[in-house]
Amino acid sequence: MKVKKMRKLTSWQFIAIGYLAVIMMGCFLLTLPLSARSGEWTPVLDSLFTAVSATCVTGLSLFDTYVHWSGFGQVVILLLIQVGGIGFMTIITLFALLIKRQIGIYERRILVQSSGSVRTTGIITLIRRILIWTAIFESAGAAALAIRFCGDFGFWKGIYYAIFHSVSAFCNAGFDIMGVLGEGVSLMPYATDPLVCITVSVLIILGGLGFIVWSDLYDNRFKIKKCSLHTKIVIVVTAVLVAVGTGLFYLLEHNGVLSGLNGGQALLV
């Protein structure tokens, strides 16, 4: 009797199952009493929602991240954000590169789908760039935020807060641990702080542009005219949305929620 070979999963199936595995592992860890500040079990559905939101970087949360989750739980959420932000296949490739394992055609096809690229040629170079640029952008953001947070929370806690919010901002995750200043306040205490506001805004924009755009810009020495149509559209639309959105909020809320601020502060907010 011949034994039928198991059909390989398609790239989309592999990616879906991979993210499901990451989410379920995160859900399990967040359910544990170790993850909750109260030391009690967190309901499975609440943990699952949080794990999905963090991995898929949606920013939705059932609890104030600082108030409900312990330091361990916050680190779990941070890792889920990082994996979701750059893609679990990028993480897998990192380990493969570290142990000098050969990346086959099947793996390259999966990487193409997960990274948003359109071709397998140069995909390993793109993955290396994703890892390097993520480290550079998040480290730079954390260093800038640490200037403010170390003064407000002490050195080590300030470093931790800077790293958490830099990763969350760059991955467009929307999670924060500013509940230490008051439940649900988010970055409101820093609304008129240029260092925090500009750093977080820049990280969000850089992460939102996407690595395909950054890779294209890098290859063309940041000359937009030579870039692909995709890159041009992303850059132009992003610039328009940010500029128009800022202008509209400023005009519509100038005498509303921004009424207590001067012109520069209102524009910053």
PDB file of N, CA and C in Angstrom, residues 135-207:
ATOM      1  N   ALA A 135      15.042  47.663  13.996  1.00  0.00           N
ATOM      2  CA  ALA A 135      15.921  47.885  15.145  1.00  0.00           C
ATOM      3  C   ALA A 135      16.375  49.340  15.222  1.00  0.00           C
ATOM      4  N   ILE A 136      16.715  49.914  14.068  1.00  0.00           N
ATOM      5  CA  ILE A 136      17.192  51.303  14.039  1.00  0.00           C
ATOM      6  C   ILE A 136      16.082  52.280  14.425  1.00  0.00           C
ATOM      7  N   PHE A 137      14.921  52.170  13.791  1.00  0.00           N
ATOM      8  CA  PHE A 137      13.825  53.101  14.047  1.00  0.00           C
ATOM      9  C   PHE A 137      13.320  52.995  15.488  1.00  0.00           C
ATOM     10  N   GLU A 138      13.114  51.762  15.948  1.00  0.00           N
ATOM     11  CA  GLU A 138      12.595  51.580  17.304  1.00  0.00           C
ATOM     12  C   GLU A 138      13.613  51.999  18.355  1.00  0.00           C
ATOM     13  N   SER A 139      14.890  51.744  18.103  1.00  0.00           N
ATOM     14  CA  SER A 139      15.934  52.153  19.047  1.00  0.00           C
ATOM     15  C   SER A 139      16.043  53.673  19.112  1.00  0.00           C
ATOM     16  N   ALA A 140      15.985  54.304  17.935  1.00  0.00           N
ATOM     17  CA  ALA A 140      16.057  55.766  17.894  1.00  0.00           C
ATOM     18  C   ALA A 140      14.854  56.382  18.599  1.00  0.00           C
ATOM     19  N   GLY A 141      13.675  55.814  18.347  1.00  0.00           N
ATOM     20  CA  GLY A 141      12.466  56.308  19.008  1.00  0.00           C
ATOM     21  C   GLY A 141      12.534  56.122  20.516  1.00  0.00           C
ATOM     22  N   ALA A 142      13.021  54.970  20.932  1.00  0.00           N
ATOM     23  CA  ALA A 142      13.135  54.692  22.370  1.00  0.00           C
ATOM     24  C   ALA A 142      14.139  55.644  23.020  1.00  0.00           C
ATOM     25  N   ALA A 143      15.236  55.922  22.324  1.00  0.00           N
ATOM     26  CA  ALA A 143      16.245  56.834  22.867  1.00  0.00           C
ATOM     27  C   ALA A 143      15.672  58.236  23.058  1.00  0.00           C
ATOM     28  N   ALA A 144      14.884  58.685  22.075  1.00  0.00           N
ATOM     29  CA  ALA A 144      14.276  60.017  22.171  1.00  0.00           C
ATOM     30  C   ALA A 144      13.255  60.076  23.305  1.00  0.00           C
ATOM     31  N   LEU A 145      12.405  59.057  23.388  1.00  0.00           N
ATOM     32  CA  LEU A 145      11.384  59.035  24.443  1.00  0.00           C
ATOM     33  C   LEU A 145      12.005  58.875  25.823  1.00  0.00           C
ATOM     34  N   ALA A 146      13.141  58.177  25.897  1.00  0.00           N
ATOM     35  CA  ALA A 146      13.804  57.967  27.190  1.00  0.00           C
ATOM     36  C   ALA A 146      14.260  59.286  27.808  1.00  0.00           C
ATOM     37  N   ILE A 147      14.551  60.267  26.968  1.00  0.00           N
ATOM     38  CA  ILE A 147      14.956  61.579  27.478  1.00  0.00           C
ATOM     39  C   ILE A 147      13.877  62.138  28.403  1.00  0.00           C
ATOM     40  N   ARG A 148      12.631  61.964  28.014  1.00  0.00           N
ATOM     41  CA  ARG A 148      11.529  62.470  28.823  1.00  0.00           C
ATOM     42  C   ARG A 148      11.114  61.478  29.920  1.00  0.00           C
ATOM     43  N   PHE A 149      10.973  60.208  29.545  1.00  0.00           N
ATOM     44  CA  PHE A 149      10.430  59.224  30.481  1.00  0.00           C
ATOM     45  C   PHE A 149      11.388  58.898  31.624  1.00  0.00           C
ATOM     46  N   CYS A 150      12.687  58.922  31.374  1.00  0.00           N
ATOM     47  CA  CYS A 150      13.638  58.640  32.462  1.00  0.00           C
ATOM     48  C   CYS A 150      13.567  59.723  33.523  1.00  0.00           C
ATOM     49  N   GLY A 151      13.313  60.945  33.091  1.00  0.00           N
ATOM     50  CA  GLY A 151      13.164  62.029  34.051  1.00  0.00           C
ATOM     51  C   GLY A 151      11.868  61.938  34.834  1.00  0.00           C
ATOM     52  N   ASP A 152      10.827  61.390  34.214  1.00  0.00           N
ATOM     53  CA  ASP A 152       9.520  61.312  34.868  1.00  0.00           C
ATOM     54  C   ASP A 152       9.335  60.060  35.715  1.00  0.00           C
ATOM     55  N   PHE A 153       9.956  58.938  35.299  1.00  0.00           N
ATOM     56  CA  PHE A 153       9.699  57.665  35.978  1.00  0.00           C
ATOM     57  C   PHE A 153      10.938  56.998  36.563  1.00  0.00           C
ATOM     58  N   GLY A 154      12.080  57.625  36.453  1.00  0.00           N
ATOM     59  CA  GLY A 154      13.311  56.986  36.886  1.00  0.00           C
ATOM     60  C   GLY A 154      13.974  56.291  35.703  1.00  0.00           C
ATOM     61  N   PHE A 155      15.253  55.954  35.854  1.00  0.00           N
ATOM     62  CA  PHE A 155      16.027  55.466  34.720  1.00  0.00           C
ATOM     63  C   PHE A 155      15.487  54.169  34.124  1.00  0.00           C
ATOM     64  N   TRP A 156      15.430  53.099  34.911  1.00  0.00           N
ATOM     65  CA  TRP A 156      15.065  51.796  34.357  1.00  0.00           C
ATOM     66  C   TRP A 156      13.618  51.747  33.899  1.00  0.00           C
ATOM     67  N   LYS A 157      12.726  52.304  34.708  1.00  0.00           N
ATOM     68  CA  LYS A 157      11.322  52.321  34.304  1.00  0.00           C
ATOM     69  C   LYS A 157      11.150  53.223  33.073  1.00  0.00           C
ATOM     70  N   GLY A 158      11.895  54.311  33.027  1.00  0.00           N
ATOM     71  CA  GLY A 158      11.826  55.205  31.882  1.00  0.00           C
ATOM     72  C   GLY A 158      12.289  54.521  30.607  1.00  0.00           C
ATOM     73  N   ILE A 159      13.351  53.718  30.709  1.00  0.00           N
ATOM     74  CA  ILE A 159      13.844  52.963  29.555  1.00  0.00           C
ATOM     75  C   ILE A 159      12.771  51.980  29.079  1.00  0.00           C
ATOM     76  N   TYR A 160      12.164  51.278  30.034  1.00  0.00           N
ATOM     77  CA  TYR A 160      11.123  50.301  29.690  1.00  0.00           C
ATOM     78  C   TYR A 160       9.937  50.994  29.021  1.00  0.00           C
ATOM     79  N   TYR A 161       9.495  52.109  29.579  1.00  0.00           N
ATOM     80  CA  TYR A 161       8.371  52.845  29.008  1.00  0.00           C
ATOM     81  C   TYR A 161       8.709  53.350  27.603  1.00  0.00           C
ATOM     82  N   ALA A 162       9.957  53.780  27.429  1.00  0.00           N
ATOM     83  CA  ALA A 162      10.383  54.294  26.129  1.00  0.00           C
ATOM     84  C   ALA A 162      10.369  53.181  25.088  1.00  0.00           C
ATOM     85  N   ILE A 163      10.879  52.008  25.453  1.00  0.00           N
ATOM     86  CA  ILE A 163      10.897  50.870  24.525  1.00  0.00           C
ATOM     87  C   ILE A 163       9.482  50.439  24.172  1.00  0.00           C
ATOM     88  N   PHE A 164       8.625  50.309  25.182  1.00  0.00           N
ATOM     89  CA  PHE A 164       7.256  49.847  24.945  1.00  0.00           C
ATOM     90  C   PHE A 164       6.529  50.769  23.973  1.00  0.00           C
ATOM     91  N   HIS A 165       6.598  52.071  24.223  1.00  0.00           N
ATOM     92  CA  HIS A 165       5.841  53.008  23.390  1.00  0.00           C
ATOM     93  C   HIS A 165       6.479  53.216  22.025  1.00  0.00           C
ATOM     94  N   SER A 166       7.794  53.039  21.927  1.00  0.00           N
ATOM     95  CA  SER A 166       8.440  53.126  20.630  1.00  0.00           C
ATOM     96  C   SER A 166       8.015  51.964  19.738  1.00  0.00           C
ATOM     97  N   VAL A 167       8.022  50.758  20.284  1.00  0.00           N
ATOM     98  CA  VAL A 167       7.595  49.574  19.533  1.00  0.00           C
ATOM     99  C   VAL A 167       6.118  49.681  19.168  1.00  0.00           C
ATOM    100  N   SER A 168       5.302  50.086  20.135  1.00  0.00           N
ATOM    101  CA  SER A 168       3.866  50.196  19.895  1.00  0.00           C
ATOM    102  C   SER A 168       3.568  51.227  18.807  1.00  0.00           C
ATOM    103  N   ALA A 169       4.285  52.342  18.837  1.00  0.00           N
ATOM    104  CA  ALA A 169       4.059  53.401  17.838  1.00  0.00           C
ATOM    105  C   ALA A 169       4.539  52.963  16.460  1.00  0.00           C
ATOM    106  N   PHE A 170       5.744  52.407  16.381  1.00  0.00           N
ATOM    107  CA  PHE A 170       6.293  52.020  15.082  1.00  0.00           C
ATOM    108  C   PHE A 170       5.458  50.917  14.427  1.00  0.00           C
ATOM    109  N   CYS A 171       4.920  50.016  15.245  1.00  0.00           N
ATOM    110  CA  CYS A 171       4.076  48.938  14.717  1.00  0.00           C
ATOM    111  C   CYS A 171       2.622  49.366  14.570  1.00  0.00           C
ATOM    112  N   ASN A 172       2.335  50.644  14.858  1.00  0.00           N
ATOM    113  CA  ASN A 172       0.964  51.176  14.758  1.00  0.00           C
ATOM    114  C   ASN A 172      -0.005  50.380  15.603  1.00  0.00           C
ATOM    115  N   ALA A 173       0.427  49.967  16.798  1.00  0.00           N
ATOM    116  CA  ALA A 173      -0.382  49.067  17.628  1.00  0.00           C
ATOM    117  C   ALA A 173      -1.407  49.792  18.485  1.00  0.00           C
ATOM    118  N   GLY A 174      -1.095  50.998  18.937  1.00  0.00           N
ATOM    119  CA  GLY A 174      -2.060  51.755  19.732  1.00  0.00           C
ATOM    120  C   GLY A 174      -2.120  51.409  21.203  1.00  0.00           C
ATOM    121  N   PHE A 175      -1.269  50.508  21.678  1.00  0.00           N
ATOM    122  CA  PHE A 175      -1.250  50.154  23.105  1.00  0.00           C
ATOM    123  C   PHE A 175      -0.323  51.102  23.855  1.00  0.00           C
ATOM    124  N   ASP A 176      -0.668  51.405  25.102  1.00  0.00           N
ATOM    125  CA  ASP A 176       0.192  52.239  25.934  1.00  0.00           C
ATOM    126  C   ASP A 176       0.125  51.752  27.380  1.00  0.00           C
ATOM    127  N   ILE A 177       1.096  52.133  28.166  1.00  0.00           N
ATOM    128  CA  ILE A 177       1.117  51.770  29.591  1.00  0.00           C
ATOM    129  C   ILE A 177       1.197  53.028  30.446  1.00  0.00           C
ATOM    130  N   MET A 178       0.560  54.092  29.973  1.00  0.00           N
ATOM    131  CA  MET A 178       0.532  55.335  30.723  1.00  0.00           C
ATOM    132  C   MET A 178      -0.540  55.341  31.804  1.00  0.00           C
ATOM    133  N   GLY A 179      -1.173  54.197  31.998  1.00  0.00           N
ATOM    134  CA  GLY A 179      -2.140  54.082  33.090  1.00  0.00           C
ATOM    135  C   GLY A 179      -1.514  54.326  34.446  1.00  0.00           C
ATOM    136  N   VAL A 180      -0.174  54.324  34.497  1.00  0.00           N
ATOM    137  CA  VAL A 180       0.527  54.633  35.741  1.00  0.00           C
ATOM    138  C   VAL A 180       0.230  56.070  36.183  1.00  0.00           C
ATOM    139  N   LEU A 181      -0.143  56.921  35.240  1.00  0.00           N
ATOM    140  CA  LEU A 181      -0.467  58.314  35.548  1.00  0.00           C
ATOM    141  C   LEU A 181      -1.962  58.527  35.757  1.00  0.00           C
ATOM    142  N   GLY A 182      -2.731  57.479  35.554  1.00  0.00           N
ATOM    143  CA  GLY A 182      -4.185  57.571  35.663  1.00  0.00           C
ATOM    144  C   GLY A 182      -4.825  56.645  34.653  1.00  0.00           C
ATOM    145  N   GLU A 183      -5.804  55.888  35.069  1.00  0.00           N
ATOM    146  CA  GLU A 183      -6.401  54.891  34.194  1.00  0.00           C
ATOM    147  C   GLU A 183      -6.987  55.530  32.937  1.00  0.00           C
ATOM    148  N   GLY A 184      -6.567  55.026  31.800  1.00  0.00           N
ATOM    149  CA  GLY A 184      -7.113  55.465  30.525  1.00  0.00           C
ATOM    150  C   GLY A 184      -6.605  56.799  30.010  1.00  0.00           C
ATOM    151  N   VAL A 185      -5.557  57.362  30.624  1.00  0.00           N
ATOM    152  CA  VAL A 185      -5.109  58.697  30.188  1.00  0.00           C
ATOM    153  C   VAL A 185      -4.302  58.651  28.896  1.00  0.00           C
ATOM    154  N   SER A 186      -3.720  57.498  28.571  1.00  0.00           N
ATOM    155  CA  SER A 186      -2.889  57.355  27.372  1.00  0.00           C
ATOM    156  C   SER A 186      -1.812  58.442  27.374  1.00  0.00           C
ATOM    157  N   LEU A 187      -1.600  59.117  26.244  1.00  0.00           N
ATOM    158  CA  LEU A 187      -0.543  60.127  26.160  1.00  0.00           C
ATOM    159  C   LEU A 187      -1.048  61.542  26.437  1.00  0.00           C
ATOM    160  N   MET A 188      -2.248  61.654  26.996  1.00  0.00           N
ATOM    161  CA  MET A 188      -2.804  62.988  27.264  1.00  0.00           C
ATOM    162  C   MET A 188      -1.909  63.855  28.143  1.00  0.00           C
ATOM    163  N   PRO A 189      -1.213  63.297  29.158  1.00  0.00           N
ATOM    164  CA  PRO A 189      -0.328  64.153  29.957  1.00  0.00           C
ATOM    165  C   PRO A 189       0.805  64.774  29.141  1.00  0.00           C
ATOM    166  N   TYR A 190       1.068  64.207  27.960  1.00  0.00           N
ATOM    167  CA  TYR A 190       2.146  64.716  27.114  1.00  0.00           C
ATOM    168  C   TYR A 190       1.596  65.390  25.855  1.00  0.00           C
ATOM    169  N   ALA A 191       0.367  65.832  25.917  1.00  0.00           N
ATOM    170  CA  ALA A 191      -0.302  66.412  24.743  1.00  0.00           C
ATOM    171  C   ALA A 191       0.448  67.604  24.168  1.00  0.00           C
ATOM    172  N   THR A 192       1.074  68.399  25.009  1.00  0.00           N
ATOM    173  CA  THR A 192       1.769  69.598  24.528  1.00  0.00           C
ATOM    174  C   THR A 192       3.286  69.447  24.606  1.00  0.00           C
ATOM    175  N   ASP A 193       3.743  68.201  24.732  1.00  0.00           N
ATOM    176  CA  ASP A 193       5.180  67.931  24.807  1.00  0.00           C
ATOM    177  C   ASP A 193       5.699  67.611  23.402  1.00  0.00           C
ATOM    178  N   PRO A 194       6.445  68.509  22.772  1.00  0.00           N
ATOM    179  CA  PRO A 194       6.912  68.287  21.399  1.00  0.00           C
ATOM    180  C   PRO A 194       7.754  67.019  21.247  1.00  0.00           C
ATOM    181  N   LEU A 195       8.600  66.736  22.230  1.00  0.00           N
ATOM    182  CA  LEU A 195       9.487  65.581  22.131  1.00  0.00           C
ATOM    183  C   LEU A 195       8.687  64.288  22.023  1.00  0.00           C
ATOM    184  N   VAL A 196       7.715  64.109  22.895  1.00  0.00           N
ATOM    185  CA  VAL A 196       6.910  62.883  22.903  1.00  0.00           C
ATOM    186  C   VAL A 196       5.983  62.845  21.693  1.00  0.00           C
ATOM    187  N   CYS A 197       5.262  63.930  21.448  1.00  0.00           N
ATOM    188  CA  CYS A 197       4.287  63.954  20.352  1.00  0.00           C
ATOM    189  C   CYS A 197       4.942  63.756  18.988  1.00  0.00           C
ATOM    190  N   ILE A 198       6.008  64.466  18.744  1.00  0.00           N
ATOM    191  CA  ILE A 198       6.669  64.371  17.435  1.00  0.00           C
ATOM    192  C   ILE A 198       7.336  63.016  17.255  1.00  0.00           C
ATOM    193  N   THR A 199       7.981  62.506  18.315  1.00  0.00           N
ATOM    194  CA  THR A 199       8.636  61.200  18.220  1.00  0.00           C
ATOM    195  C   THR A 199       7.628  60.102  17.925  1.00  0.00           C
ATOM    196  N   VAL A 200       6.529  60.077  18.671  1.00  0.00           N
ATOM    197  CA  VAL A 200       5.505  59.058  18.461  1.00  0.00           C
ATOM    198  C   VAL A 200       4.870  59.208  17.080  1.00  0.00           C
ATOM    199  N   SER A 201       4.612  60.446  16.668  1.00  0.00           N
ATOM    200  CA  SER A 201       4.007  60.687  15.354  1.00  0.00           C
ATOM    201  C   SER A 201       4.912  60.207  14.223  1.00  0.00           C
ATOM    202  N   VAL A 202       6.192  60.518  14.323  1.00  0.00           N
ATOM    203  CA  VAL A 202       7.148  60.108  13.291  1.00  0.00           C
ATOM    204  C   VAL A 202       7.246  58.591  13.223  1.00  0.00           C
ATOM    205  N   LEU A 203       7.272  57.938  14.380  1.00  0.00           N
ATOM    206  CA  LEU A 203       7.337  56.473  14.415  1.00  0.00           C
ATOM    207  C   LEU A 203       6.098  55.858  13.760  1.00  0.00           C
ATOM    208  N   ILE A 204       4.942  56.426  14.050  1.00  0.00           N
ATOM    209  CA  ILE A 204       3.692  55.918  13.461  1.00  0.00           C
ATOM    210  C   ILE A 204       3.726  56.054  11.943  1.00  0.00           C
ATOM    211  N   ILE A 205       4.180  57.202  11.462  1.00  0.00           N
ATOM    212  CA  ILE A 205       4.235  57.436  10.019  1.00  0.00           C
ATOM    213  C   ILE A 205       5.250  56.509   9.350  1.00  0.00           C
ATOM    214  N   LEU A 206       6.440  56.387   9.950  1.00  0.00           N
ATOM    215  CA  LEU A 206       7.471  55.527   9.382  1.00  0.00           C
ATOM    216  C   LEU A 206       7.005  54.071   9.309  1.00  0.00           C
ATOM    217  N   GLY A 207       6.375  53.615  10.384  1.00  0.00           N
ATOM    218  CA  GLY A 207       5.864  52.248  10.385  1.00  0.00           C
ATOM    219  C   GLY A 207       4.699  52.073   9.437  1.00  0.00           C
TER     220      GLY A 207
END
